[in-house]
Short mmCIF file of C-alpha atoms in Angstrom, two decimals:
data_model
loop_
_atom_site.label_atom_id
_atom_site.label_comp_id
_atom_site.label_asym_id
_atom_site.label_seq_id
_atom_site.Cartn_x
_atom_site.Cartn_y
_atom_site.Cartn_z
CA MET A 1 122.43 128.00 125.18
CA SER A 2 120.27 126.23 127.79
CA ARG A 3 121.65 123.39 129.88
CA ALA A 4 119.22 120.97 128.22
CA ALA A 5 120.57 121.90 124.80
CA ARG A 6 124.20 121.07 125.40
CA THR A 7 126.24 118.25 126.91
CA VAL A 8 126.92 118.56 130.62
CA THR A 9 130.64 118.31 131.43
CA SER A 10 132.73 117.72 134.53
CA LYS A 11 133.44 121.47 134.49
CA ASP A 12 129.73 122.09 135.06
CA VAL A 13 129.74 119.59 137.92
CA ALA A 14 132.73 121.32 139.49
CA ARG A 15 131.03 124.71 139.25
CA VAL A 16 127.80 123.53 140.89
CA ALA A 17 129.68 121.60 143.61
CA GLY A 18 132.05 124.51 144.27
CA VAL A 19 135.17 122.39 143.78
CA SER A 20 137.91 122.05 141.19
CA GLN A 21 137.46 119.98 138.05
CA SER A 22 140.29 117.69 139.19
CA THR A 23 138.40 117.00 142.42
CA VAL A 24 135.41 115.84 140.38
CA SER A 25 137.74 113.51 138.49
CA TYR A 26 139.20 112.10 141.74
CA VAL A 27 135.74 111.47 143.19
CA MET A 28 134.75 109.52 140.08
CA SER A 29 137.97 107.58 139.66
CA GLY A 30 138.68 106.93 143.34
CA LYS A 31 142.37 107.55 142.67
CA ARG A 32 142.76 109.89 145.66
CA PRO A 33 141.06 110.04 149.06
CA ILE A 34 138.34 112.67 149.20
CA SER A 35 136.49 113.84 152.32
CA GLU A 36 132.95 112.59 152.74
CA LYS A 37 131.61 116.17 152.66
CA THR A 38 133.32 116.95 149.34
CA ARG A 39 132.32 113.61 147.85
CA ARG A 40 128.69 114.29 148.73
CA LEU A 41 128.81 117.76 147.16
CA VAL A 42 130.14 116.28 143.93
CA GLU A 43 127.66 113.38 143.90
CA ASP A 44 124.76 115.77 144.54
CA ALA A 45 125.91 117.96 141.64
CA ILE A 46 126.20 114.92 139.37
CA GLU A 47 122.65 113.89 140.24
CA GLN A 48 121.34 117.44 139.84
CA LEU A 49 122.90 117.84 136.40
CA THR A 50 122.28 114.19 135.39
CA TYR A 51 125.92 114.09 134.38
CA ARG A 52 127.05 110.98 132.49
CA PRO A 53 130.78 110.99 131.72
CA ASN A 54 131.85 109.83 128.28
CA ALA A 55 133.14 106.30 128.76
CA GLY A 56 135.52 106.48 125.80
CA ALA A 57 137.10 109.71 126.93
CA ARG A 58 137.42 108.47 130.49
CA ALA A 59 139.03 105.21 129.41
CA LEU A 60 141.47 107.08 127.17
CA ALA A 61 142.45 109.46 129.95
CA SER A 62 142.93 106.69 132.51
CA GLN A 63 144.33 104.11 130.06
CA ARG A 64 141.62 101.74 131.24
CA THR A 65 139.02 99.80 129.30
CA GLN A 66 136.32 100.05 131.99
CA VAL A 67 135.72 96.31 131.47
CA ILE A 68 135.91 93.38 133.91
CA ALA A 69 136.32 89.95 132.28
CA VAL A 70 134.61 86.99 133.94
CA ALA A 71 135.78 83.50 132.95
CA MET A 72 132.96 81.08 133.67
CA PRO A 73 131.57 77.81 132.29
CA PHE A 74 128.12 77.52 130.79
CA ASP A 75 127.74 73.96 132.07
CA SER A 76 128.64 74.71 135.68
CA ALA A 77 128.15 72.21 138.49
CA LEU A 78 126.48 75.12 140.29
CA GLY A 79 123.57 75.05 137.89
CA ALA A 80 122.01 78.00 136.12
CA ALA A 81 120.50 79.52 139.28
CA GLY A 82 123.78 79.32 141.18
CA LEU A 83 125.74 80.90 138.34
CA MET A 84 123.16 83.65 137.90
CA ALA A 85 123.51 84.70 141.55
CA PHE A 86 127.25 85.14 141.03
CA ILE A 87 126.92 86.97 137.72
CA GLU A 88 124.16 89.31 138.91
CA GLU A 89 126.25 90.54 141.83
CA ILE A 90 129.43 90.83 139.78
CA THR A 91 127.60 92.83 137.11
CA LEU A 92 125.93 95.08 139.69
CA ALA A 93 129.25 95.79 141.42
CA ALA A 94 130.90 96.51 138.07
CA ARG A 95 128.16 98.91 136.98
CA GLN A 96 128.37 100.75 140.31
CA ARG A 97 131.96 101.52 139.35
CA ASP A 98 130.96 102.31 135.75
CA HIS A 99 132.51 99.12 134.34
CA ASP A 100 131.03 96.60 131.94
CA VAL A 101 131.37 92.82 132.13
CA LEU A 102 132.90 90.63 129.41
CA LEU A 103 132.03 86.93 129.66
CA VAL A 104 134.75 84.49 128.64
CA THR A 105 133.90 80.79 128.44
CA ALA A 106 135.93 78.62 130.74
CA ALA A 107 136.43 76.22 127.83
CA GLU A 108 138.97 78.71 126.45
CA GLY A 109 141.12 78.03 129.52
CA VAL A 110 144.59 79.51 129.60
CA GLU A 111 144.35 80.79 126.03
CA GLY A 112 141.22 82.75 126.85
CA LEU A 113 143.01 84.28 129.82
CA ARG A 114 145.96 85.31 127.69
CA ARG A 115 143.66 86.66 124.98
CA VAL A 116 141.69 89.08 127.16
CA ALA A 117 144.72 90.17 129.20
CA GLY A 118 147.25 90.39 126.38
CA GLY A 119 144.82 92.06 124.01
CA ALA A 120 144.06 94.89 126.45
CA LEU A 121 140.39 93.90 126.44
CA CYS A 122 139.85 94.36 130.18
CA ASP A 123 141.12 95.99 133.37
CA ALA A 124 140.81 92.90 135.56
CA ILE A 125 139.70 89.27 135.45
CA VAL A 126 137.46 87.15 137.69
CA LEU A 127 138.00 83.38 137.39
CA MET A 128 135.22 81.00 138.41
CA GLU A 129 134.92 77.21 138.65
CA VAL A 130 138.48 76.98 139.91
CA ARG A 131 140.12 73.57 139.78
CA THR A 132 142.43 72.15 142.42
CA ASP A 133 145.15 71.83 139.80
CA ASP A 134 144.18 74.87 137.77
CA PRO A 135 146.55 75.71 134.89
CA ARG A 136 145.36 79.34 135.03
CA ALA A 137 147.05 79.71 138.42
CA ARG A 138 150.43 79.18 136.78
CA ILE A 139 150.10 82.16 134.47
CA ALA A 140 147.93 84.54 136.52
CA ARG A 141 150.95 85.94 138.37
CA ASP A 142 152.45 87.15 135.09
CA LEU A 143 149.36 88.87 133.72
CA ARG A 144 149.41 92.65 133.50
CA VAL A 145 145.91 92.97 135.00
CA PRO A 146 144.67 92.00 138.49
CA THR A 147 143.16 88.54 138.63
CA MET A 148 140.67 87.27 141.23
CA PHE A 149 140.09 83.54 141.77
CA VAL A 150 136.69 82.55 143.15
CA GLY A 151 138.00 79.34 144.63
CA PHE A 152 141.29 77.99 146.00
CA PRO A 153 143.70 76.28 143.61
CA ALA A 154 146.35 74.15 145.27
CA ASP A 155 149.00 76.45 143.80
CA ASP A 156 147.77 79.68 145.43
CA GLN A 157 151.11 81.35 146.15
CA GLY A 158 151.02 85.00 145.14
CA LEU A 159 147.38 84.90 144.02
CA HIS A 160 144.21 86.64 145.16
CA CYS A 161 141.64 83.97 146.02
CA ILE A 162 138.25 84.22 147.72
CA ASP A 163 135.58 81.60 148.32
CA PHE A 164 132.90 80.38 150.67
CA ASP A 165 134.30 78.42 153.63
CA PHE A 166 133.30 74.97 152.39
CA GLU A 167 135.39 73.34 155.11
CA ASP A 168 133.46 74.96 157.95
CA GLY A 169 130.20 74.41 156.09
CA ALA A 170 130.95 70.66 156.05
CA ARG A 171 131.73 70.67 159.76
CA LEU A 172 128.46 72.42 160.61
CA LEU A 173 126.35 70.05 158.53
CA VAL A 174 127.94 66.85 159.84
CA ALA A 175 127.60 68.13 163.41
CA GLU A 176 123.80 68.30 162.91
CA LEU A 177 123.68 64.56 162.20
CA THR A 178 126.01 63.07 164.81
CA ARG A 179 123.10 61.47 166.68
CA ASN A 180 123.23 58.95 163.81
CA ARG A 181 126.01 56.36 163.61
CA ARG A 182 125.84 56.34 159.82
CA VAL A 183 125.17 59.24 157.47
CA THR A 184 124.66 59.10 153.70
CA VAL A 185 126.16 61.99 151.77
CA LEU A 186 124.31 62.57 148.51
CA GLY A 187 127.14 64.46 146.90
CA TRP A 188 128.39 66.01 143.70
CA GLY A 189 128.36 63.70 140.73
CA PRO A 190 131.19 62.36 138.57
CA GLU A 191 131.20 65.47 136.37
CA ALA A 192 132.22 67.67 139.32
CA VAL A 193 134.82 65.19 140.54
CA GLU A 194 136.28 64.66 137.08
CA ARG A 195 136.56 68.40 136.55
CA ASP A 196 138.64 68.60 139.73
CA LEU A 197 136.50 71.44 141.13
CA ASN A 198 138.41 72.69 144.16
CA TYR A 199 135.54 72.84 146.65
CA VAL A 200 134.65 69.14 146.32
CA PRO A 201 137.76 67.69 148.03
CA ARG A 202 137.81 70.59 150.50
CA PHE A 203 134.26 69.81 151.62
CA ARG A 204 134.83 66.06 151.70
CA ALA A 205 138.03 66.21 153.76
CA ALA A 206 136.43 68.41 156.41
CA ALA A 207 133.29 66.25 156.53
CA GLU A 208 135.32 63.06 156.93
CA ALA A 209 137.41 64.54 159.73
CA THR A 210 134.36 65.81 161.61
CA ALA A 211 132.53 62.50 161.27
CA ALA A 212 135.57 60.48 162.38
CA ALA A 213 135.96 62.64 165.49
CA ALA A 214 132.30 61.98 166.38
CA GLY A 215 132.44 58.26 165.63
CA VAL A 216 130.13 58.58 162.62
CA GLU A 217 130.52 56.71 159.33
CA LEU A 218 129.90 58.56 156.08
CA ASP A 219 128.61 56.73 153.00
CA TRP A 220 129.31 58.82 149.89
CA VAL A 221 126.85 58.47 147.02
CA PRO A 222 127.73 60.64 143.99
CA LEU A 223 124.47 61.70 142.39
CA HIS A 224 124.19 61.17 138.64
CA ARG A 225 121.92 63.83 137.18
CA ASP A 226 120.03 61.29 135.04
CA ARG A 227 119.13 58.96 137.94
CA VAL A 228 118.92 61.00 141.15
CA GLU A 229 115.49 59.72 142.17
CA ARG A 230 116.46 56.09 141.67
CA GLN A 231 119.60 56.56 143.77
CA VAL A 232 117.63 58.18 146.59
CA ARG A 233 115.11 55.33 146.56
CA ASP A 234 117.95 52.81 146.83
CA VAL A 235 119.51 54.68 149.75
CA LEU A 236 116.22 54.85 151.61
CA ALA A 237 115.47 51.19 150.87
CA GLY A 238 118.84 50.38 152.43
CA GLY A 239 117.64 51.88 155.71
CA SER A 240 119.46 55.21 155.70
CA ARG A 241 117.68 57.83 157.79
CA ALA A 242 120.34 60.58 157.84
CA LEU A 243 121.02 62.44 154.60
CA LEU A 244 123.49 65.21 153.84
CA VAL A 245 122.80 66.69 150.40
CA THR A 246 125.19 68.89 148.43
CA THR A 247 123.45 68.95 145.04
CA HIS A 248 120.05 68.33 143.35
CA LEU A 249 118.27 69.18 146.62
CA ALA A 250 114.78 69.59 145.13
CA ARG A 251 114.92 66.22 143.40
CA VAL A 252 116.21 64.53 146.57
CA VAL A 253 113.43 66.02 148.72
CA HIS A 254 110.76 65.03 146.22
CA ALA A 255 112.13 61.48 146.11
CA VAL A 256 111.99 61.32 149.91
CA GLN A 257 108.38 62.52 149.86
CA ASP A 258 107.47 60.04 147.12
CA ALA A 259 108.82 57.30 149.40
CA GLY A 260 106.25 58.35 152.01
CA LEU A 261 108.83 59.82 154.38
CA ARG A 262 108.85 63.24 156.01
CA PRO A 263 112.12 65.07 156.85
CA GLY A 264 112.26 65.98 160.53
CA THR A 265 109.84 63.19 161.43
CA ASP A 266 111.00 60.01 159.72
CA LEU A 267 114.58 60.99 158.93
CA ASP A 268 117.19 63.74 159.28
CA LEU A 269 118.02 65.79 156.19
CA VAL A 270 120.47 68.69 155.90
CA ALA A 271 121.87 70.39 152.84
CA LEU A 272 124.47 72.68 151.39
CA ALA A 273 122.02 75.06 149.70
CA THR A 274 121.00 78.69 149.48
CA ASP A 275 118.16 79.90 151.68
CA ALA A 276 115.91 80.24 148.63
CA ASP A 277 116.53 76.63 147.62
CA ALA A 278 116.21 75.24 151.16
CA THR A 279 112.90 76.85 152.07
CA GLY A 280 110.74 75.94 149.10
CA PHE A 281 109.39 72.69 150.58
CA PRO A 282 106.57 71.69 152.97
CA VAL A 283 109.32 71.06 155.52
CA PRO A 284 112.06 73.72 155.15
CA VAL A 285 115.51 72.16 155.13
CA THR A 286 118.23 72.84 157.69
CA ALA A 287 121.03 74.16 155.52
CA VAL A 288 124.33 75.96 155.15
CA SER A 289 124.20 78.52 152.34
CA GLN A 290 127.19 78.99 150.04
CA HIS A 291 126.41 82.75 150.05
CA PRO A 292 127.12 83.23 146.31
CA ARG A 293 126.10 86.89 146.43
CA ASP A 294 128.34 87.65 149.42
CA VAL A 295 131.25 85.89 147.73
CA SER A 296 130.71 87.92 144.55
CA ARG A 297 130.38 91.24 146.37
CA GLN A 298 133.52 90.69 148.42
CA ALA A 299 135.44 89.49 145.37
CA MET A 300 134.54 92.64 143.45
CA THR A 301 135.34 94.92 146.40
CA TRP A 302 138.79 93.34 146.64
CA LEU A 303 139.25 93.50 142.86
CA PHE A 304 138.55 97.24 142.72
CA GLU A 305 140.90 97.78 145.65
CA LEU A 306 143.56 96.10 143.52
CA LEU A 307 142.70 98.35 140.59
CA ASP A 308 142.81 101.44 142.80
CA GLY A 309 146.10 100.40 144.40
CA THR A 310 144.64 100.28 147.92
CA ALA A 311 144.71 96.50 148.50
CA ALA A 312 147.48 95.02 150.60
CA GLY A 313 149.14 91.74 149.71
CA THR A 314 147.80 88.48 148.31
CA GLY A 315 146.29 85.42 149.95
CA LEU A 316 143.08 83.54 150.66
CA ARG A 317 139.87 85.03 151.98
CA ARG A 318 136.95 82.94 153.22
CA VAL A 319 133.32 83.98 153.48
CA PRO A 320 132.19 82.49 156.82
CA ALA A 321 129.73 79.62 156.98
CA SER A 322 126.64 79.59 159.18
CA ILE A 323 123.79 77.14 159.55
CA ALA A 324 120.06 77.89 159.44
CA ARG A 325 118.22 75.30 161.50
CA ARG A 326 114.77 74.51 160.21
CA GLY A 327 112.40 71.56 160.53
CA SER A 328 114.16 68.80 158.60
CA VAL A 329 116.14 67.34 161.53
CA ARG A 330 114.38 65.27 164.18
CA PRO A 331 114.41 66.75 167.70
CA ALA A 332 117.03 65.29 170.02
CA PRO A 333 115.57 62.58 172.24
#
């Protein structure tokens, strides 16, 4: 029977690679360390034979589901684009390890967490939109599957938590504006504050401390999504010429332009925004990116280390902040 007429098995891969069948299994599962030379032989044989292991058989043998659950809201303060960056990277990382992704709405809360973990629906869980007082933190330690928090709950003892360094991001942004004695922060709206999203107080505390040390006053203006432009007009009419924006950047910039003002010439404007969001204007905005893709990649790397038994300990990990200086801040006199 020709190779094209029958299903290729791991035994075929082992024969072509010149290794044992168990070695093929270890390369694919990552359960044991394999030399780079042997790994390459097996991977080349897999590609040559176009081998695709049966997911059901592999899950049965390993007692795994080959599924990563992601608990996320569909009305995130990050917006659709921000959420998509996270989900794309999580899905890509999962598929690279031959896992699928199961989306669980954050509205299910603790019960959703118990359902997917207790029902053996997944191998691990990623939790997004973490609250400062997050009830999921209280039960995550008792779940039978590894759990990764993208964010820092106040009760983080014994948990695995990773996030962008919002504190350092705040310090970098405020430092760009210290030539001004007063800075207006166009910040997250009431919906983010009311939901107790953990990064909001973290960012604000660091910004306040940095401003106080530099003798700068911060005026906080929570942006309401239904009246952003009106709020920006009011701020500008009040004489503010230093803006720090954490949300609705495009609408803020357009409102500034509609007022006949140019960032970098008539006022200083900096933002917490991805590079893609910060550079789509006539005057690119000086910004600190939240690095959603880096956060997702590192979260998934850590999660699979937990699944493979190679991760050490618990704790908090921060993705470093950096600032990209563009043309939206006036040159120093």
